[in-house]
PDB file of C-alpha atoms in Angstrom:
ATOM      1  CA  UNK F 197      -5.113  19.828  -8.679  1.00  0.00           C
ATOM      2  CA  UNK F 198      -6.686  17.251 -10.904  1.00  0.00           C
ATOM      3  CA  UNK F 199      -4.031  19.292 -13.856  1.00  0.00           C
ATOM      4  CA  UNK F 200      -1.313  18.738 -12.084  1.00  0.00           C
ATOM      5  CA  UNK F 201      -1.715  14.711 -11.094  1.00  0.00           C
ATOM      6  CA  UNK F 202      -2.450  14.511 -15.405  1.00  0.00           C
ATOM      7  CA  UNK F 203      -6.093  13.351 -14.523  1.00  0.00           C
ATOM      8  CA  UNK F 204      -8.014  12.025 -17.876  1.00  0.00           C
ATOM      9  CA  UNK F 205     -10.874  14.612 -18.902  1.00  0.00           C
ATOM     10  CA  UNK F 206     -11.855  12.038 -21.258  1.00  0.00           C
ATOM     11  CA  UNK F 207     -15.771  10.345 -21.192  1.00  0.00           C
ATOM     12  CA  UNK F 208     -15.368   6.916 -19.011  1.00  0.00           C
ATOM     13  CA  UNK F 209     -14.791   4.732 -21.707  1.00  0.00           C
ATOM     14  CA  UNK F 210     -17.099   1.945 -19.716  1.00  0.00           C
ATOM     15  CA  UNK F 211     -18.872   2.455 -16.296  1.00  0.00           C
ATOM     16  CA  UNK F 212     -18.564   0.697 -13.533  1.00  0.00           C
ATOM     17  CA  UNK F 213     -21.005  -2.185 -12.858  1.00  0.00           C
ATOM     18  CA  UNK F 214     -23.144  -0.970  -9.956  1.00  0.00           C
ATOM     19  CA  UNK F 215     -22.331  -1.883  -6.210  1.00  0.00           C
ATOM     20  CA  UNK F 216     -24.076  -4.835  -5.021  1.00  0.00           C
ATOM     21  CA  UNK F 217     -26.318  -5.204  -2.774  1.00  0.00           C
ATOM     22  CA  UNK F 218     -25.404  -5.139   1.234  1.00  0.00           C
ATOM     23  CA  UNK F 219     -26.212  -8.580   1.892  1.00  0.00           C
ATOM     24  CA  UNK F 220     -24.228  -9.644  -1.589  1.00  0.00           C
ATOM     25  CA  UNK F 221     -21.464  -7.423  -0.110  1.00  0.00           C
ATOM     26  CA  UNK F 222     -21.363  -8.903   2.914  1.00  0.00           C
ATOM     27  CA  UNK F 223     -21.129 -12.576   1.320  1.00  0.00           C
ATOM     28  CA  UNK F 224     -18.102 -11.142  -0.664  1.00  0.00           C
ATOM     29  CA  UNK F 225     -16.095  -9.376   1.533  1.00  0.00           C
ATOM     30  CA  UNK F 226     -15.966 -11.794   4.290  1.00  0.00           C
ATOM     31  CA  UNK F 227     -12.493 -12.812   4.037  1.00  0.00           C
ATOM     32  CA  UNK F 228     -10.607  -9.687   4.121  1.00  0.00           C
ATOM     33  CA  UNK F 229     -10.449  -6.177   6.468  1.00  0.00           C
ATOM     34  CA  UNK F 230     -10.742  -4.571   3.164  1.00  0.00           C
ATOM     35  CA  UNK F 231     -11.559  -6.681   0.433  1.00  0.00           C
ATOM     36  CA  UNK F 232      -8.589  -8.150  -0.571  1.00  0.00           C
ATOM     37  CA  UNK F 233     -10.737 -11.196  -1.266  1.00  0.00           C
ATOM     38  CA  UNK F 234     -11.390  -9.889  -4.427  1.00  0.00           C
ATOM     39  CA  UNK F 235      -7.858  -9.493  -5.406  1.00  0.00           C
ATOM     40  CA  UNK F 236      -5.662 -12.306  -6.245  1.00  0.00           C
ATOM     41  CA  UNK F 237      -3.975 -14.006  -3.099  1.00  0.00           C
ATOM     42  CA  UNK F 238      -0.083 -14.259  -2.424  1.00  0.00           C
ATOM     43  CA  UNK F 239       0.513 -17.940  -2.530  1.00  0.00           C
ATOM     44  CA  UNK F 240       3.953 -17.437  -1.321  1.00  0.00           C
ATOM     45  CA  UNK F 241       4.288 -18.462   2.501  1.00  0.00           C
ATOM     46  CA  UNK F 242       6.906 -15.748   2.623  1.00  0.00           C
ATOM     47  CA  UNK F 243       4.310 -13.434   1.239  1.00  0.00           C
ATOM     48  CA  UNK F 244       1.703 -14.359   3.983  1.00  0.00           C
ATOM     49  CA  UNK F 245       4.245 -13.511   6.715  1.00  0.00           C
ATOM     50  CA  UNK F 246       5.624 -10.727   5.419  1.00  0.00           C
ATOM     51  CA  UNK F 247       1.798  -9.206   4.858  1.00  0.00           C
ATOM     52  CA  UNK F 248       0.425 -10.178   7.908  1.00  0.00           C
ATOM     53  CA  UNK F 249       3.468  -8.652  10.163  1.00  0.00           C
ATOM     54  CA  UNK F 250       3.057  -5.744  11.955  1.00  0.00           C
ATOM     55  CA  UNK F 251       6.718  -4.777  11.953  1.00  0.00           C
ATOM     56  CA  UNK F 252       6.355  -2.424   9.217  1.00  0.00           C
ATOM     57  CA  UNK F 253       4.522   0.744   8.834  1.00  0.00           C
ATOM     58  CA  UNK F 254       0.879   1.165   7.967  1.00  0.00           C
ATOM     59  CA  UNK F 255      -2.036   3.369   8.144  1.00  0.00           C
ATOM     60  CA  UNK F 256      -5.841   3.046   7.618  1.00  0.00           C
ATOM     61  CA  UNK F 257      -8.221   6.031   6.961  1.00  0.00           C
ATOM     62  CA  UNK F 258     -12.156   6.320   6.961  1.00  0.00           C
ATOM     63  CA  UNK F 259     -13.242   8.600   3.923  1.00  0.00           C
ATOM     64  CA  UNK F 260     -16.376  10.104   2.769  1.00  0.00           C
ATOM     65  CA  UNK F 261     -16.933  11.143  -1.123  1.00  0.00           C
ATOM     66  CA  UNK F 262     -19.347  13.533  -2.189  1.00  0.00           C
ATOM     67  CA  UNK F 263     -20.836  11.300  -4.237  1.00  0.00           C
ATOM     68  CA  UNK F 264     -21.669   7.115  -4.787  1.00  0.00           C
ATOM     69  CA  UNK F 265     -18.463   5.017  -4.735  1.00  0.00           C
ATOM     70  CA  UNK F 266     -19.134   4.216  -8.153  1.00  0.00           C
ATOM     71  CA  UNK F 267     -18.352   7.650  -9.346  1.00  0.00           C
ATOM     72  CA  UNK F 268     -15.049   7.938  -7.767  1.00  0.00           C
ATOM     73  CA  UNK F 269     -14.290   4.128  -8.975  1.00  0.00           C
ATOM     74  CA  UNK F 270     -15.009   5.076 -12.653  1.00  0.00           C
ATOM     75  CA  UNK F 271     -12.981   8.023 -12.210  1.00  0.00           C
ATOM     76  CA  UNK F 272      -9.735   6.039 -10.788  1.00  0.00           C
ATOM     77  CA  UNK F 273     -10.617   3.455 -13.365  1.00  0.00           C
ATOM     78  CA  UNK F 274     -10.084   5.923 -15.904  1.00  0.00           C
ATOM     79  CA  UNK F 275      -6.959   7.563 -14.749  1.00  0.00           C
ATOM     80  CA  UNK F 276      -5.389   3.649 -13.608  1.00  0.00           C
ATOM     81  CA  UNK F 277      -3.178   1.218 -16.348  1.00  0.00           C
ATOM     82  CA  UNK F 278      -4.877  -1.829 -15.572  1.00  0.00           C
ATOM     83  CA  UNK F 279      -2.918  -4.371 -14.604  1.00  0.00           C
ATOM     84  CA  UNK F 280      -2.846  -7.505 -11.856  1.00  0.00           C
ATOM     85  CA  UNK F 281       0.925  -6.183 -11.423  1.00  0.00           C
ATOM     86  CA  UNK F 282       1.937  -3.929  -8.966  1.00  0.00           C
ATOM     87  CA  UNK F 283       4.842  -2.646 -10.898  1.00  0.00           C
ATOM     88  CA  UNK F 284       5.928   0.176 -11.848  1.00  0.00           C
ATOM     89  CA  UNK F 285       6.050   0.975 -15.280  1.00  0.00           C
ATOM     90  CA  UNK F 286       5.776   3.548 -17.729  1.00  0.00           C
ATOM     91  CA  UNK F 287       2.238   5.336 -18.675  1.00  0.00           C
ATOM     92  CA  UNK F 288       1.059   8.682 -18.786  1.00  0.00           C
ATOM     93  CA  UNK F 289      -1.822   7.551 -15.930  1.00  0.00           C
ATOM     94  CA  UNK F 290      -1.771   8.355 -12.379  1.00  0.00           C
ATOM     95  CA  UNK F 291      -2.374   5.330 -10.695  1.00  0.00           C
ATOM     96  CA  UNK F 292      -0.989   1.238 -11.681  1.00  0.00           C
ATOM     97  CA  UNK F 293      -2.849  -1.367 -10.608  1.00  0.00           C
ATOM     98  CA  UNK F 294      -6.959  -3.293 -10.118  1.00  0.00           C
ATOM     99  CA  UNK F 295     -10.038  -1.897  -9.712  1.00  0.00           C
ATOM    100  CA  UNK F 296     -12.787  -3.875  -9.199  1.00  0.00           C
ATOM    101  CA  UNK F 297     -16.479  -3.264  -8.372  1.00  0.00           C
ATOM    102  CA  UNK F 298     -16.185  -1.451  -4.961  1.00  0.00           C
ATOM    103  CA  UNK F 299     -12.886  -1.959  -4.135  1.00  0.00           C
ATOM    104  CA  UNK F 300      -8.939  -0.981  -5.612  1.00  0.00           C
ATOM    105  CA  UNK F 301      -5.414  -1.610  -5.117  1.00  0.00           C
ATOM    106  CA  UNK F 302      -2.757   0.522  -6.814  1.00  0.00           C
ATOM    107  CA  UNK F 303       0.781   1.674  -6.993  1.00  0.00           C
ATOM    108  CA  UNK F 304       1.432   5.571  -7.918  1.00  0.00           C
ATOM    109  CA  UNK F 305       3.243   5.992 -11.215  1.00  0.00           C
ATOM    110  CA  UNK F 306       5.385   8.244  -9.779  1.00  0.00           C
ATOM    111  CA  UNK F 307       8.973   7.196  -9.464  1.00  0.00           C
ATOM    112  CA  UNK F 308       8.902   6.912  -6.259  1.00  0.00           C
ATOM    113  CA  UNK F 309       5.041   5.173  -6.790  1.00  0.00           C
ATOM    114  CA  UNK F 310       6.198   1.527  -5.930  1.00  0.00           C
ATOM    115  CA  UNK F 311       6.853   2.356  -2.312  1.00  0.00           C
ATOM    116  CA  UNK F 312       3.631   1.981  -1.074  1.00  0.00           C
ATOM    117  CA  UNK F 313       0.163   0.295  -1.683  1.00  0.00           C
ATOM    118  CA  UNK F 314      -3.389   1.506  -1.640  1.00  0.00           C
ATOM    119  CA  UNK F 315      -6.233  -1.013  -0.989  1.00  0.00           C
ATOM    120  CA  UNK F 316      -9.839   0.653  -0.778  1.00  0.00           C
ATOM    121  CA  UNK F 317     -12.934  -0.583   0.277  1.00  0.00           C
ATOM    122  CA  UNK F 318     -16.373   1.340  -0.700  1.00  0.00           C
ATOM    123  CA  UNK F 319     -19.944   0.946   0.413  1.00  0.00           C
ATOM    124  CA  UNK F 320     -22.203   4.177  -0.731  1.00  0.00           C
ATOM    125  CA  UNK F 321     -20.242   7.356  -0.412  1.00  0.00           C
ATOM    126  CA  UNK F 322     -18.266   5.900   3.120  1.00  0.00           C
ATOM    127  CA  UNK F 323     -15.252   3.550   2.572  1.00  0.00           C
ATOM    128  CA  UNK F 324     -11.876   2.560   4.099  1.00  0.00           C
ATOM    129  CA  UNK F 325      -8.868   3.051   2.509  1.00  0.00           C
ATOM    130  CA  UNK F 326      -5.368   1.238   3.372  1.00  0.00           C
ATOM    131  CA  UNK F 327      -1.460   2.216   2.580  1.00  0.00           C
ATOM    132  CA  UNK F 328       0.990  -0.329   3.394  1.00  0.00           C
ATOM    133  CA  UNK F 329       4.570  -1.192   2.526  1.00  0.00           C
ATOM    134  CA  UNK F 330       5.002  -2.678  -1.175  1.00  0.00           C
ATOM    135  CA  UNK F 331       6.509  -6.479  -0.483  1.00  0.00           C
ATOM    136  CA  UNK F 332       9.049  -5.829  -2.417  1.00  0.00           C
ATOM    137  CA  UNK F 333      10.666  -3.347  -0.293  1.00  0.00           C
ATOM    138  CA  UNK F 334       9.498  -5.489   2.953  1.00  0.00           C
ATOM    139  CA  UNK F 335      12.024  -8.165   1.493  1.00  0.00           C
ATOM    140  CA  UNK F 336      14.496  -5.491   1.239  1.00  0.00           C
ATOM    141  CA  UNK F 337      13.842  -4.471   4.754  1.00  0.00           C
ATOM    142  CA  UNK F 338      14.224  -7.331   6.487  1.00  0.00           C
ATOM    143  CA  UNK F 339      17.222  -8.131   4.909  1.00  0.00           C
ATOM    144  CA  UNK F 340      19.267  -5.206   5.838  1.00  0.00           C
ATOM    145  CA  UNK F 341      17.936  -5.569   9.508  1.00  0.00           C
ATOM    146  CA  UNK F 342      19.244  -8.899   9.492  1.00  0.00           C
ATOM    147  CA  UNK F 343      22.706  -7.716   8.294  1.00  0.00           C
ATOM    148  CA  UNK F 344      23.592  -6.943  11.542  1.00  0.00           C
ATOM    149  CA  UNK F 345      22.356 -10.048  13.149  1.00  0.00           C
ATOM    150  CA  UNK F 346      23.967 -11.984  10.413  1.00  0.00           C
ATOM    151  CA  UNK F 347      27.154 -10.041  11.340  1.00  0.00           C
ATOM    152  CA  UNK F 348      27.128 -10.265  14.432  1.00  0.00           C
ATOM    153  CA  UNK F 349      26.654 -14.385  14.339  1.00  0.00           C
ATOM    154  CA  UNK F 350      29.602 -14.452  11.800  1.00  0.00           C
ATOM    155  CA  UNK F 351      32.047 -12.977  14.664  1.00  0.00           C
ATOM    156  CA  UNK F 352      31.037 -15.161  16.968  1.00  0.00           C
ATOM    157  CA  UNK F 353      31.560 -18.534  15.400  1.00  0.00           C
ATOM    158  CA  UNK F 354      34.974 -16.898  13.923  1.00  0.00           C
ATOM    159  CA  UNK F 355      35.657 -15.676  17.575  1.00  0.00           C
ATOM    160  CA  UNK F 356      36.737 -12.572  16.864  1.00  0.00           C
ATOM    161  CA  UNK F 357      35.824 -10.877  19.436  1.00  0.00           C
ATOM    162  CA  UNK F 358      36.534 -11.698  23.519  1.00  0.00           C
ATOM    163  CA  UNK F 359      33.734  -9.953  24.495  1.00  0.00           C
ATOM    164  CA  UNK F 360      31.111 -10.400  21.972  1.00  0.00           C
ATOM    165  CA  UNK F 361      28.254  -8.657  24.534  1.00  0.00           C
ATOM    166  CA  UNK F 362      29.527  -5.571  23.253  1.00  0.00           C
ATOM    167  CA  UNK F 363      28.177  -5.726  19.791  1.00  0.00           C
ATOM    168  CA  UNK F 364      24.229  -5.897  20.746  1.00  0.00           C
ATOM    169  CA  UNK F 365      24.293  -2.545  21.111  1.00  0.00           C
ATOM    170  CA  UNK F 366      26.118  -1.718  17.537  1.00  0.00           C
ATOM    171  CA  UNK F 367      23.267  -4.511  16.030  1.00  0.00           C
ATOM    172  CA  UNK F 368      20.080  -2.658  17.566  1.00  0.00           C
ATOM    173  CA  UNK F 369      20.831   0.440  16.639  1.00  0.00           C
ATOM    174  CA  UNK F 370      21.242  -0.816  13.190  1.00  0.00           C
ATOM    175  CA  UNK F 371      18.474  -2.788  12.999  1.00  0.00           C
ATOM    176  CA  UNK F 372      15.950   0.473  14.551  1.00  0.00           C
ATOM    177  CA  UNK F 373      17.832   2.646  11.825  1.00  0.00           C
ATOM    178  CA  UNK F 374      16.657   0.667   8.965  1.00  0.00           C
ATOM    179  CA  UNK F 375      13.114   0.582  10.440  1.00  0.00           C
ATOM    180  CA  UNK F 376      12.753   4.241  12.192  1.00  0.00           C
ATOM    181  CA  UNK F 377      15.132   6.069  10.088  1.00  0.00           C
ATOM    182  CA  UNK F 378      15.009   4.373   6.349  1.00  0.00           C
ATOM    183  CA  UNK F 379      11.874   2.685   6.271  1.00  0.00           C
ATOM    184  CA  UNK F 380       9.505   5.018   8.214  1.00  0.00           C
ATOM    185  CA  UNK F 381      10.368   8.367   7.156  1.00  0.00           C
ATOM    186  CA  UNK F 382       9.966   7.163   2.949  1.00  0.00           C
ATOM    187  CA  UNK F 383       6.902   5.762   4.101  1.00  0.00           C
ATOM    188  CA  UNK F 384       5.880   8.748   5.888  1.00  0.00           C
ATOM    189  CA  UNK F 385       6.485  11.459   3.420  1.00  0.00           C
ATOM    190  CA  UNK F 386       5.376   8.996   0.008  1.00  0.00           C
ATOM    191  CA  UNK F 387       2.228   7.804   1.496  1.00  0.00           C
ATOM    192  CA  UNK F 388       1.103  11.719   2.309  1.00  0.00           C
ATOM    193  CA  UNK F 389       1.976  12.256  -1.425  1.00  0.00           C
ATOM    194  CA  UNK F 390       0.462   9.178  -3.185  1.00  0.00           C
ATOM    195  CA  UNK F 391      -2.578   9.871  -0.796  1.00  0.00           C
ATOM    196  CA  UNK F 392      -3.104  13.528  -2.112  1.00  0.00           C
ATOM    197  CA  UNK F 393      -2.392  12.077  -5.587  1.00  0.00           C
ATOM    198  CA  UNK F 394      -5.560  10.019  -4.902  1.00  0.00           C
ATOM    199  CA  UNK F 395      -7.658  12.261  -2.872  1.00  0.00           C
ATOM    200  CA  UNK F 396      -7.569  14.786  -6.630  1.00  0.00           C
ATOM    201  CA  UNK F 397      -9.107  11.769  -8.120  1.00  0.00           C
ATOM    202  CA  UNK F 398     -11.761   9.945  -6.576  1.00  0.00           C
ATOM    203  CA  UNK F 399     -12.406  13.473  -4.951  1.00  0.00           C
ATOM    204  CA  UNK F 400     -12.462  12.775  -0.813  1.00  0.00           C
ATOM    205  CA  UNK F 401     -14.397  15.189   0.912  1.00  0.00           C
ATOM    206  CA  UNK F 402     -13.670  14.182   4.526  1.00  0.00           C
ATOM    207  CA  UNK F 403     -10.919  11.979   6.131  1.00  0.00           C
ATOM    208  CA  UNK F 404     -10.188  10.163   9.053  1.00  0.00           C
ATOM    209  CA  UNK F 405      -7.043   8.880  10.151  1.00  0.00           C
ATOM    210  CA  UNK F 406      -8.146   5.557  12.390  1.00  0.00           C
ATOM    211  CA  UNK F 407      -4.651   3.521  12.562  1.00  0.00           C
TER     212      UNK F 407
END
C-alpha cells in the first residue's frame, strides 16, 4: 500500500523531538479538542464562525499505532511538503501541510486533496484524529445555499410573484441539496480516501469511529 500512496523509503532526514511530558502536554494542549493550539489561529471572524459551525460535515476517530507517536510523526513528516499553507500544490509527497511535535494538520496532494482537513492529536501509541471541511469550500458552501435565499428575497421586493409562500419549498430543497447531496457525499467518499492514504503512512493498527 505504502507503493502505491508514493511513500518515501528514504532515512528520516531529522527525527522528531520527543513527546513531552504529560503534565507539559497538558499545559499545551489546553486550548484546543485537538491541539490546534499549536497551529496558527484564523484571525478572520468569518473564519471563527465558519470553523466553529456545525452545519457542515465532520468526523472524529480514536486510533491506536503499533508503535510511539513519534514514529508515525517522523514517518508523515517525511512523506509531508512542509508548509503553514493548506494548499494544494504540486509535489511528489503524499500529504501538504504542519507537523509538529505530537500533533499534524494536512491536506492530501491528491487532486481532489484540498477537500478535506486532517488534524491529529498523539499521546504514546493512542491519539485522535479529525477530518473536517477545508474553509475554502465552507465559503463556497454557504454561498450557494444562500442563492436561493438571496433569490427568493430578490422576487419579493420586485413582487414578482402573488403568492410568494410558494417558493419556500423550491429554496429548501435547494439549500438541503447543496448540503446532503453536494457537500456530504464529496466529503463522504474523499475523507474515506485521504484517511486510507494516511492510515499506509503513520501505519494505524486499530480505529474507532467516535463522531
Amino acid at each position: 500500500m505504502a507503493g502505491e500512496l508514493g511513500v518515501s523509503q528514504k532515512k528520516p532526514i531529522g527525527k522528531l523531538k520527543k513527546i513531552q511530558k504529560k503534565n507539559n502536554k497538558a499545559q499545551h494542549g489546553t486550548g484546543s479538542k485537538l491541539g490546534y493550539a499549536s497551529f496558527t489561529a484564523c484571525p478572520n471572524p468569518l473564519c471563527l464562525i465558519l470553523n466553529n459551525m456545525n452545519l457542515f460535515p465532520s468526523l472524529v476517530y480514536k486510533i491506536e499505532l503499533p508503535d510511539d507517536s513519534t514514529i508515525a510523526l517522523n514517518h508523515l513528516q517525511q512523506n509531508t511538503k512542509l508548509t503553514d499553507l493548506l494548499v494544494l500544490e504540486s509535489t511528489d509527497k503524499a500529504f501538504i501541510g504542519q507537523v509538529k511535535e505530537n500533533s499534524f494538520k494536512v491536506i492530501s496532494s491528491a487532486k481532489y486533496g484540498a477537500f478535506c482537513v486532517l488534524s491529529g492529536d498523539f499521546q504514546g501509541k493512542v491519539g485522535s484524529i479529525e477530518i473536517r471541511l477545508h474553509l475554502t469550500y465552507k465559503i463556497l458552501s454557504s454561498i450557494l445555499m444562500l442563492l436561493p435565499i438571496l433569490s427568493i428575497l430578490l422576487t419579493l421586493l420586485r413582487k414578482e410573484v402573488e403568492k410568494p409562500i410558494g417558493l419556500i419549498l423550491p429554496v429548501l430543497l435547494g439549500i438541503l441539496f447543496v448540503r446532503f447531496i453536494i457537500v456530504e457525499l464529496n466529503f463522504r467518499l474523499i475523507s474515506k480516501k485521504v484517511l486510507n492514504r494516511l492510515t499506509g503512512i503513520i501505519r494505524i493498527s486499530a480505529i474507532k469511529n467516535v463522531a
